[in-house]
mmCIF file of C-alpha atoms in Angstrom:
data_model
loop_
_atom_site.group_PDB
_atom_site.id
_atom_site.type_symbol
_atom_site.label_atom_id
_atom_site.label_comp_id
_atom_site.label_asym_id
_atom_site.label_seq_id
_atom_site.Cartn_x
_atom_site.Cartn_y
_atom_site.Cartn_z
ATOM 1 C CA MET A 11 -0.003 -0.003 0.005
ATOM 2 C CA ASN A 12 1.059 3.582 -0.580
ATOM 3 C CA HIS A 13 1.511 5.164 2.867
ATOM 4 C CA GLY A 14 2.142 8.506 1.275
ATOM 5 C CA ALA A 15 -1.316 9.172 -0.095
ATOM 6 C CA ALA A 16 -1.711 12.573 -1.648
ATOM 7 C CA ARG A 17 -3.506 15.108 0.528
ATOM 8 C CA PRO A 18 -5.951 17.408 -1.321
ATOM 9 C CA SER A 19 -5.186 21.094 -1.261
ATOM 10 C CA PRO A 20 -7.309 23.277 0.983
ATOM 11 C CA THR A 21 -9.350 24.374 -2.017
ATOM 12 C CA ASP A 22 -10.587 20.806 -2.799
ATOM 13 C CA ALA A 23 -10.398 19.225 0.632
ATOM 14 C CA TRP A 24 -14.145 18.364 0.725
ATOM 15 C CA THR A 25 -14.679 17.769 -2.970
ATOM 16 C CA PHE A 26 -15.510 14.047 -2.318
ATOM 17 C CA SER A 27 -15.712 12.201 0.989
ATOM 18 C CA VAL A 28 -17.039 8.949 2.352
ATOM 19 C CA ALA A 29 -19.533 9.464 5.115
ATOM 20 C CA PRO A 30 -18.965 8.435 8.751
ATOM 21 C CA MET A 31 -21.146 5.348 9.260
ATOM 22 C CA MET A 32 -21.523 3.540 12.610
ATOM 23 C CA ASP A 33 -20.277 -0.042 12.602
ATOM 24 C CA TRP A 34 -19.021 0.407 9.037
ATOM 25 C CA THR A 35 -16.289 2.987 8.563
ATOM 26 C CA ASP A 36 -13.756 1.574 11.021
ATOM 27 C CA ARG A 37 -9.983 1.578 10.384
ATOM 28 C CA HIS A 38 -9.975 -1.455 8.169
ATOM 29 C CA CYS A 39 -12.835 -0.066 6.053
ATOM 30 C CA ARG A 40 -10.943 3.186 5.643
ATOM 31 C CA ALA A 41 -7.634 1.497 4.710
ATOM 32 C CA PHE A 42 -9.485 -0.569 2.157
ATOM 33 C CA HIS A 43 -11.218 2.502 0.654
ATOM 34 C CA ARG A 44 -7.801 4.145 0.320
ATOM 35 C CA VAL A 45 -6.698 1.469 -2.184
ATOM 36 C CA LEU A 46 -9.645 2.581 -4.292
ATOM 37 C CA THR A 47 -9.131 6.313 -4.141
ATOM 38 C CA ARG A 48 -6.253 8.550 -3.152
ATOM 39 C CA ARG A 49 -8.292 11.796 -3.099
ATOM 40 C CA ALA A 50 -11.454 10.954 -1.126
ATOM 41 C CA ARG A 51 -11.623 12.309 2.395
ATOM 42 C CA LEU A 52 -12.298 9.539 4.855
ATOM 43 C CA TYR A 53 -14.249 9.804 8.185
ATOM 44 C CA THR A 54 -14.193 7.679 11.242
ATOM 45 C CA GLU A 55 -17.387 6.266 12.805
ATOM 46 C CA MET A 56 -18.747 8.848 15.392
ATOM 47 C CA VAL A 57 -16.784 8.597 18.618
ATOM 48 C CA THR A 58 -18.274 10.184 21.746
ATOM 49 C CA THR A 59 -16.311 12.608 23.863
ATOM 50 C CA GLY A 60 -16.669 10.266 26.813
ATOM 51 C CA ALA A 61 -15.064 7.461 24.797
ATOM 52 C CA VAL A 62 -12.227 9.717 23.741
ATOM 53 C CA LEU A 63 -11.501 11.044 27.189
ATOM 54 C CA ARG A 64 -12.013 7.899 29.234
ATOM 55 C CA GLY A 65 -11.942 4.954 26.816
ATOM 56 C CA ASP A 66 -9.306 2.944 25.022
ATOM 57 C CA ARG A 67 -7.974 5.528 22.713
ATOM 58 C CA ALA A 68 -5.500 3.231 21.010
ATOM 59 C CA ARG A 69 -8.366 1.017 19.884
ATOM 60 C CA LEU A 70 -10.934 3.716 19.241
ATOM 61 C CA LEU A 71 -8.795 6.181 17.422
ATOM 62 C CA ARG A 72 -6.037 4.220 15.798
ATOM 63 C CA PHE A 73 -5.592 4.697 12.114
ATOM 64 C CA ASP A 74 -3.068 3.750 9.404
ATOM 65 C CA PRO A 75 -0.948 6.523 7.893
ATOM 66 C CA CYS A 76 -2.302 5.452 4.454
ATOM 67 C CA GLU A 77 -5.697 6.878 5.459
ATOM 68 C CA HIS A 78 -4.745 10.511 5.069
ATOM 69 C CA PRO A 79 -6.652 12.678 4.593
ATOM 70 C CA VAL A 80 -8.749 11.308 7.512
ATOM 71 C CA ALA A 81 -11.205 13.099 9.763
ATOM 72 C CA VAL A 82 -12.501 12.129 13.141
ATOM 73 C CA GLN A 83 -16.208 12.606 13.941
ATOM 74 C CA LEU A 84 -17.089 13.495 17.488
ATOM 75 C CA GLY A 85 -20.339 13.277 19.293
ATOM 76 C CA GLY A 86 -20.949 15.509 22.315
ATOM 77 C CA SER A 87 -22.464 18.700 23.501
ATOM 78 C CA ASP A 88 -20.093 19.899 26.295
ATOM 79 C CA PRO A 89 -17.761 22.566 24.898
ATOM 80 C CA ALA A 90 -14.939 21.850 27.299
ATOM 81 C CA ALA A 91 -15.165 18.029 26.752
ATOM 82 C CA LEU A 92 -15.257 18.531 22.896
ATOM 83 C CA ALA A 93 -12.254 20.814 23.137
ATOM 84 C CA ALA A 94 -10.326 18.232 25.085
ATOM 85 C CA ALA A 95 -11.308 15.376 22.766
ATOM 86 C CA ALA A 96 -10.506 17.470 19.727
ATOM 87 C CA ARG A 97 -7.067 18.217 20.965
ATOM 88 C CA ILE A 98 -6.388 14.515 21.608
ATOM 89 C CA CYS A 99 -7.517 13.660 18.118
ATOM 90 C CA ALA A 100 -5.488 16.464 16.478
ATOM 91 C CA ASP A 101 -2.392 15.377 18.437
ATOM 92 C CA MET A 102 -2.923 11.766 17.112
ATOM 93 C CA GLY A 103 -2.681 13.208 13.567
ATOM 94 C CA TYR A 104 -6.212 13.524 12.297
ATOM 95 C CA ASP A 105 -6.673 16.024 9.527
ATOM 96 C CA GLU A 106 -10.057 17.364 10.564
ATOM 97 C CA VAL A 107 -12.404 17.286 13.549
ATOM 98 C CA ASN A 108 -16.056 16.998 12.647
ATOM 99 C CA LEU A 109 -18.995 17.570 15.106
ATOM 100 C CA ASN A 110 -22.002 15.326 14.629
ATOM 101 C CA VAL A 111 -25.239 17.329 14.528
ATOM 102 C CA GLY A 112 -27.093 14.925 12.392
ATOM 103 C CA CYS A 113 -27.465 11.503 13.969
ATOM 104 C CA PRO A 114 -31.014 10.788 14.979
ATOM 105 C CA SER A 115 -30.602 7.631 17.134
ATOM 106 C CA ASP A 116 -32.222 7.279 20.620
ATOM 107 C CA ARG A 117 -28.778 6.882 22.146
ATOM 108 C CA VAL A 118 -27.489 10.209 20.949
ATOM 109 C CA GLN A 119 -30.689 12.003 21.867
ATOM 110 C CA GLU A 120 -30.344 10.676 25.484
ATOM 111 C CA GLY A 121 -26.794 11.934 25.499
ATOM 112 C CA ARG A 122 -27.913 15.442 24.130
ATOM 113 C CA PHE A 123 -25.858 15.259 21.000
ATOM 114 C CA GLY A 124 -26.418 14.507 17.314
ATOM 115 C CA ALA A 125 -29.402 15.760 15.462
ATOM 116 C CA CYS A 126 -31.224 17.071 18.582
ATOM 117 C CA LEU A 127 -28.584 19.779 18.766
ATOM 118 C CA MET A 128 -30.175 21.502 15.797
ATOM 119 C CA ALA A 129 -32.695 22.804 18.376
ATOM 120 C CA GLU A 130 -29.780 24.402 20.197
ATOM 121 C CA PRO A 131 -27.714 26.418 17.680
ATOM 122 C CA GLY A 132 -26.200 28.606 20.366
ATOM 123 C CA LEU A 133 -24.757 25.574 22.167
ATOM 124 C CA VAL A 134 -23.389 24.184 18.876
ATOM 125 C CA GLY A 135 -21.705 27.387 18.261
ATOM 126 C CA ASP A 136 -20.082 27.362 21.682
ATOM 127 C CA CYS A 137 -18.894 23.798 20.995
ATOM 128 C CA VAL A 138 -17.310 24.808 17.629
ATOM 129 C CA ALA A 139 -15.634 27.902 19.220
ATOM 130 C CA ALA A 140 -14.162 25.682 21.964
ATOM 131 C CA MET A 141 -12.795 23.120 19.505
ATOM 132 C CA LYS A 142 -11.403 25.902 17.200
ATOM 133 C CA ALA A 143 -9.549 27.358 20.204
ATOM 134 C CA ALA A 144 -8.108 23.919 20.992
ATOM 135 C CA VAL A 145 -6.790 22.741 17.579
ATOM 136 C CA ALA A 146 -5.145 24.039 14.475
ATOM 137 C CA VAL A 147 -6.797 21.502 12.085
ATOM 138 C CA PRO A 148 -10.139 22.322 10.427
ATOM 139 C CA VAL A 149 -13.252 22.029 12.593
ATOM 140 C CA THR A 150 -16.403 21.182 10.612
ATOM 141 C CA VAL A 151 -20.036 20.357 11.326
ATOM 142 C CA LYS A 152 -22.225 17.711 9.795
ATOM 143 C CA CYS A 153 -25.994 18.440 10.211
ATOM 144 C CA ARG A 154 -29.464 17.950 8.713
ATOM 145 C CA ILE A 155 -31.558 20.597 7.118
ATOM 146 C CA GLY A 156 -33.809 20.519 10.252
ATOM 147 C CA ILE A 157 -35.539 18.360 12.795
ATOM 148 C CA ASP A 158 -39.157 17.509 13.474
ATOM 149 C CA ASP A 159 -41.440 20.510 12.857
ATOM 150 C CA GLN A 160 -38.652 23.060 12.303
ATOM 151 C CA ASP A 161 -38.827 25.113 9.120
ATOM 152 C CA PRO A 162 -35.645 24.087 7.186
ATOM 153 C CA GLU A 163 -35.271 27.534 5.677
ATOM 154 C CA ALA A 164 -34.921 29.163 9.093
ATOM 155 C CA ALA A 165 -33.376 26.277 11.047
ATOM 156 C CA LEU A 166 -30.550 25.576 8.643
ATOM 157 C CA ASP A 167 -29.689 29.254 8.226
ATOM 158 C CA ILE A 168 -29.555 29.872 11.938
ATOM 159 C CA LEU A 169 -27.382 26.896 12.608
ATOM 160 C CA ALA A 170 -25.093 27.671 9.695
ATOM 161 C CA ASP A 171 -24.675 31.366 10.608
ATOM 162 C CA THR A 172 -24.016 30.346 14.179
ATOM 163 C CA VAL A 173 -21.350 27.804 13.640
ATOM 164 C CA VAL A 174 -19.612 29.963 10.878
ATOM 165 C CA ALA A 175 -19.457 32.877 13.288
ATOM 166 C CA ALA A 176 -17.854 30.479 15.748
ATOM 167 C CA GLY A 177 -15.176 29.627 13.301
ATOM 168 C CA ALA A 178 -16.463 26.347 11.535
ATOM 169 C CA ASP A 179 -14.249 25.695 8.495
ATOM 170 C CA ALA A 180 -16.977 23.777 6.448
ATOM 171 C CA LEU A 181 -20.495 22.508 6.669
ATOM 172 C CA ILE A 182 -21.617 19.057 5.516
ATOM 173 C CA VAL A 183 -25.417 18.977 5.150
ATOM 174 C CA HIS A 184 -27.499 15.816 4.911
ATOM 175 C CA ALA A 185 -30.243 17.088 2.685
ATOM 176 C CA ARG A 186 -33.084 15.616 4.746
ATOM 177 C CA LYS A 187 -34.910 16.458 7.963
ATOM 178 C CA ALA A 188 -34.576 14.142 10.941
ATOM 179 C CA TRP A 189 -37.695 13.194 12.701
ATOM 180 C CA LEU A 190 -36.689 12.483 16.258
ATOM 181 C CA GLN A 191 -40.175 11.370 17.165
ATOM 182 C CA GLY A 192 -41.783 8.616 15.087
ATOM 183 C CA LEU A 193 -39.025 7.470 12.803
ATOM 184 C CA SER A 194 -36.275 4.982 13.459
ATOM 185 C CA PRO A 195 -32.637 5.842 12.630
ATOM 186 C CA ARG A 196 -32.908 3.733 9.517
ATOM 187 C CA GLU A 197 -36.165 5.323 8.450
ATOM 188 C CA ASN A 198 -34.543 8.693 9.033
ATOM 189 C CA ARG A 199 -32.000 7.764 6.327
ATOM 190 C CA GLU A 200 -34.733 7.033 3.780
ATOM 191 C CA VAL A 201 -38.151 8.337 4.562
ATOM 192 C CA PRO A 202 -37.816 12.144 4.963
ATOM 193 C CA PRO A 203 -37.668 13.496 1.388
ATOM 194 C CA LEU A 204 -34.439 14.842 0.028
ATOM 195 C CA ASP A 205 -34.163 18.514 -0.504
ATOM 196 C CA TYR A 206 -31.030 19.207 -2.442
ATOM 197 C CA GLY A 207 -32.330 22.624 -3.435
ATOM 198 C CA ARG A 208 -32.150 23.706 0.289
ATOM 199 C CA VAL A 209 -28.476 22.886 0.444
ATOM 200 C CA HIS A 210 -27.897 24.746 -2.865
ATOM 201 C CA ARG A 211 -29.639 27.796 -1.465
ATOM 202 C CA LEU A 212 -27.460 27.657 1.683
ATOM 203 C CA LYS A 213 -24.284 27.557 -0.392
ATOM 204 C CA ALA A 214 -25.485 30.422 -2.643
ATOM 205 C CA ARG A 215 -26.146 32.537 0.501
ATOM 206 C CA LEU A 216 -22.674 31.669 1.996
ATOM 207 C CA PRO A 217 -20.403 31.720 -1.025
ATOM 208 C CA ALA A 218 -17.213 32.000 1.094
ATOM 209 C CA VAL A 219 -18.040 28.919 3.276
ATOM 210 C CA PRO A 220 -17.248 25.397 1.995
ATOM 211 C CA VAL A 221 -20.496 23.483 1.820
ATOM 212 C CA ALA A 222 -20.715 19.799 1.033
ATOM 213 C CA ILE A 223 -23.924 17.813 0.353
ATOM 214 C CA ASN A 224 -24.893 14.381 1.597
ATOM 215 C CA GLY A 225 -27.859 12.096 1.268
ATOM 216 C CA GLY A 226 -29.015 9.668 -1.471
ATOM 217 C CA ILE A 227 -26.055 10.180 -3.760
ATOM 218 C CA GLY A 228 -25.441 6.804 -5.236
ATOM 219 C CA THR A 229 -23.021 7.191 -8.137
ATOM 220 C CA ILE A 230 -19.942 9.196 -9.022
ATOM 221 C CA ALA A 231 -21.977 10.720 -11.936
ATOM 222 C CA ALA A 232 -24.523 12.001 -9.459
ATOM 223 C CA ALA A 233 -21.765 13.420 -7.350
ATOM 224 C CA ALA A 234 -20.340 15.207 -10.342
ATOM 225 C CA GLY A 235 -23.799 16.600 -11.052
ATOM 226 C CA GLN A 236 -23.995 18.047 -7.579
ATOM 227 C CA LEU A 237 -20.574 19.617 -7.911
ATOM 228 C CA ALA A 238 -21.760 21.253 -11.117
ATOM 229 C CA HIS A 239 -24.189 23.174 -8.897
ATOM 230 C CA VAL A 240 -22.849 25.596 -6.310
ATOM 231 C CA VAL A 241 -21.788 23.126 -3.683
ATOM 232 C CA ASP A 242 -18.028 22.652 -2.928
ATOM 233 C CA GLY A 243 -18.239 18.939 -2.034
ATOM 234 C CA VAL A 244 -20.190 15.638 -2.011
ATOM 235 C CA MET A 245 -20.278 13.114 0.760
ATOM 236 C CA MET A 246 -21.338 9.600 -0.302
ATOM 237 C CA GLY A 247 -22.492 7.040 2.284
ATOM 238 C CA ARG A 248 -24.101 3.670 1.806
ATOM 239 C CA ALA A 249 -23.406 3.422 -1.904
ATOM 240 C CA ALA A 250 -19.649 3.827 -1.179
ATOM 241 C CA TYR A 251 -19.763 1.067 1.439
ATOM 242 C CA GLN A 252 -22.071 -1.426 -0.241
ATOM 243 C CA GLU A 253 -20.721 -1.030 -3.662
ATOM 244 C CA PRO A 254 -17.050 0.088 -2.998
ATOM 245 C CA TRP A 255 -15.951 -0.529 -6.655
ATOM 246 C CA ARG A 256 -17.611 2.933 -7.314
ATOM 247 C CA LEU A 257 -14.727 4.584 -5.539
ATOM 248 C CA LEU A 258 -12.414 3.605 -8.354
ATOM 249 C CA ALA A 259 -14.007 6.278 -10.426
ATOM 250 C CA VAL A 260 -13.514 9.137 -7.886
ATOM 251 C CA ASP A 261 -9.944 10.199 -8.777
ATOM 252 C CA PRO A 262 -10.342 10.026 -12.650
ATOM 253 C CA GLU A 263 -13.892 11.476 -12.797
ATOM 254 C CA LEU A 264 -13.661 14.158 -10.040
ATOM 255 C CA PHE A 265 -10.005 15.011 -9.882
ATOM 256 C CA GLY A 266 -8.691 14.129 -13.291
ATOM 257 C CA GLU A 267 -6.109 11.774 -11.875
ATOM 258 C CA PRO A 268 -5.467 8.056 -12.375
ATOM 259 C CA ALA A 269 -7.163 5.621 -9.973
ATOM 260 C CA PRO A 270 -4.669 3.948 -7.579
ATOM 261 C CA ALA A 271 -5.784 0.572 -8.893
ATOM 262 C CA ALA A 272 -6.706 -0.308 -12.455
ATOM 263 C CA SER A 273 -9.591 -2.655 -11.422
ATOM 264 C CA ALA A 274 -11.509 -3.979 -8.536
ATOM 265 C CA ARG A 275 -9.389 -7.082 -8.488
ATOM 266 C CA ALA A 276 -6.185 -5.051 -8.630
ATOM 267 C CA ALA A 277 -7.388 -3.077 -5.619
ATOM 268 C CA ALA A 278 -8.077 -6.294 -3.769
ATOM 269 C CA GLU A 279 -4.555 -7.468 -4.520
ATOM 270 C CA ARG A 280 -3.089 -4.163 -3.486
ATOM 271 C CA PHE A 281 -4.771 -4.489 -0.069
ATOM 272 C CA LEU A 282 -3.116 -7.922 0.619
ATOM 273 C CA PRO A 283 0.020 -6.485 2.358
ATOM 274 C CA TYR A 284 -2.174 -4.533 4.769
ATOM 275 C CA MET A 285 -4.222 -7.665 5.521
ATOM 276 C CA ALA A 286 -1.088 -9.734 5.995
ATOM 277 C CA ARG A 287 0.300 -7.266 8.466
ATOM 278 C CA GLU A 288 -2.890 -6.986 10.451
ATOM 279 C CA LEU A 289 -3.284 -10.768 10.577
ATOM 280 C CA ALA A 290 0.299 -11.051 11.934
ATOM 281 C CA ALA A 291 -0.677 -8.542 14.560
ATOM 282 C CA GLY A 292 -3.597 -10.726 15.734
ATOM 283 C CA GLU A 293 -6.505 -9.265 13.868
ATOM 284 C CA ARG A 294 -9.276 -11.497 12.584
ATOM 285 C CA LEU A 295 -9.592 -11.897 8.857
ATOM 286 C CA TYR A 296 -13.366 -11.203 8.817
ATOM 287 C CA ALA A 297 -12.811 -7.881 10.531
ATOM 288 C CA MET A 298 -11.254 -6.748 7.280
ATOM 289 C CA VAL A 299 -12.959 -8.716 4.530
ATOM 290 C CA ARG A 300 -16.428 -7.823 5.778
ATOM 291 C CA HIS A 301 -15.960 -4.387 4.176
ATOM 292 C CA MET A 302 -15.137 -5.948 0.851
ATOM 293 C CA LEU A 303 -18.176 -8.190 0.196
ATOM 294 C CA GLY A 304 -19.625 -5.741 -2.425
ATOM 295 C CA LEU A 305 -16.397 -5.163 -4.308
ATOM 296 C CA PHE A 306 -17.324 -7.308 -7.329
ATOM 297 C CA HIS A 307 -20.989 -6.467 -7.575
ATOM 298 C CA GLY A 308 -22.279 -7.502 -10.979
ATOM 299 C CA VAL A 309 -19.006 -9.340 -11.864
ATOM 300 C CA PRO A 310 -19.096 -13.042 -12.701
ATOM 301 C CA GLY A 311 -18.035 -14.957 -9.564
ATOM 302 C CA ALA A 312 -19.114 -12.198 -7.197
ATOM 303 C CA ARG A 313 -21.666 -14.447 -5.479
ATOM 304 C CA ALA A 314 -19.084 -17.227 -4.920
ATOM 305 C CA PHE A 315 -16.614 -14.557 -3.694
ATOM 306 C CA ARG A 316 -19.144 -13.411 -0.963
ATOM 307 C CA ARG A 317 -20.203 -16.833 -0.065
ATOM 308 C CA HIS A 318 -16.686 -18.119 0.454
ATOM 309 C CA LEU A 319 -15.757 -15.124 2.634
ATOM 310 C CA ALA A 320 -19.081 -15.312 4.602
ATOM 311 C CA THR A 321 -18.608 -18.930 5.423
ATOM 312 C CA GLU A 322 -14.788 -19.273 5.694
ATOM 313 C CA ALA A 323 -13.403 -15.923 6.843
ATOM 314 C CA VAL A 324 -15.465 -16.058 10.088
ATOM 315 C CA LYS A 325 -13.706 -19.294 11.255
ATOM 316 C CA PRO A 326 -11.080 -19.027 14.026
ATOM 317 C CA GLY A 327 -7.615 -18.847 12.598
ATOM 318 C CA ALA A 328 -8.803 -17.970 9.029
ATOM 319 C CA GLY A 329 -5.774 -16.675 7.119
ATOM 320 C CA LEU A 330 -4.998 -14.819 3.986
ATOM 321 C CA ASP A 331 -5.385 -18.011 1.933
ATOM 322 C CA VAL A 332 -9.141 -17.773 2.489
ATOM 323 C CA PHE A 333 -9.161 -14.408 0.746
ATOM 324 C CA THR A 334 -6.862 -15.446 -2.038
ATOM 325 C CA THR A 335 -9.147 -18.427 -2.614
ATOM 326 C CA ALA A 336 -12.203 -16.115 -2.851
ATOM 327 C CA LEU A 337 -10.323 -13.959 -5.426
ATOM 328 C CA ALA A 338 -9.545 -17.092 -7.441
ATOM 329 C CA LEU A 339 -13.241 -17.866 -7.597
ATOM 330 C CA VAL A 340 -13.849 -14.596 -9.405
ATOM 331 C CA ARG A 341 -10.971 -15.344 -11.842
ATOM 332 C CA GLU A 342 -12.341 -18.781 -12.538
ATOM 333 C CA ARG A 343 -15.757 -17.549 -13.416
ATOM 334 C CA GLU A 344 -14.229 -14.808 -15.643
ATOM 335 C CA ALA A 345 -12.191 -17.374 -17.570
ATOM 336 C CA ARG A 346 -15.102 -19.737 -17.925
ATOM 337 C CA GLU A 347 -17.480 -16.987 -19.215
ATOM 338 C CA GLU A 348 -14.737 -15.140 -21.173
ATOM 339 C CA LEU A 349 -15.960 -11.956 -19.550
ATOM 340 C CA PRO A 350 -12.916 -10.214 -17.908
ATOM 341 C CA ARG A 351 -15.185 -7.666 -16.151
ATOM 342 C CA ALA A 352 -13.248 -7.604 -12.884
ATOM 343 C CA ASP A 353 -10.220 -6.298 -14.853
ATOM 344 C CA ALA A 354 -12.133 -3.122 -15.824
ATOM 345 C CA VAL A 355 -13.194 -0.167 -13.778
ATOM 346 C CA LEU A 356 -16.891 -0.524 -13.591
ATOM 347 C CA PRO A 357 -19.023 2.380 -14.751
ATOM 348 C CA SER A 358 -20.255 4.920 -12.230
#
């Protein structure tokens, strides 16, 4: 793996990023995504301030140098705790500290952070100001366009103006409301209608502030379409995770640079040294390969690849041979069907 991944310049830092996703974007997922794109900005799962300040930091915040540029997402609402947590994360080498003002789960509501903070813009501003005073790296905010019965026109403007005045370096806006009463976290990712126009209007009103859009963007072509509007960046979530081959198009389509791997299979092979090193350090194989199950979506042999990993990689002591055998199943199907599709970058 290339441990000297190029870092985007400040002008395109948020052009494309992979969303922070609980239980998904752990360090192995991010390291794998980096073999698919050098330029995407990667985010950790949300980490609470309590976990950073009192938990196992080596486990929670560890990342590989290849992941740069990589941002940590924090959950919390106490300015002093957020400042202390941000300082720890910056000292560990993270390139950005992001404040979660968008997660609608019951757990974050009980902890008074996440999307419920959209009802307290003044407190969010205090949190951002405290973090900005504590670190030199960018401090950003990820939010919704509103919650519950809020008017998105007023709610988003008030929050944005408050955090920008407090020093926020960029805003990442999930273009949906969050309904804290009546919808589950999963439903909140799908049921509230998308309103991209609201995010476009925010950017038009704040031309000097980097604004990235998130929510329902499933292809690199759709990302390029959003960038053709006024927004500065696009954040892709589930599509990037469930069909990671799409990330191979990020560098050539959005940055005009070659992809780090010529194909999905080449990316998998490029990830082998990382996997070998982690296995030698005592990591379980499935902890890594679970993030790769969608890599060959639509390619002959993809089902056999997934099935082999799902049944064999979970076994105690499973080694790298399990993964190389799964890759061989893709090659065998390609040879049999004379369709070398895994050797091509799939269309976005």
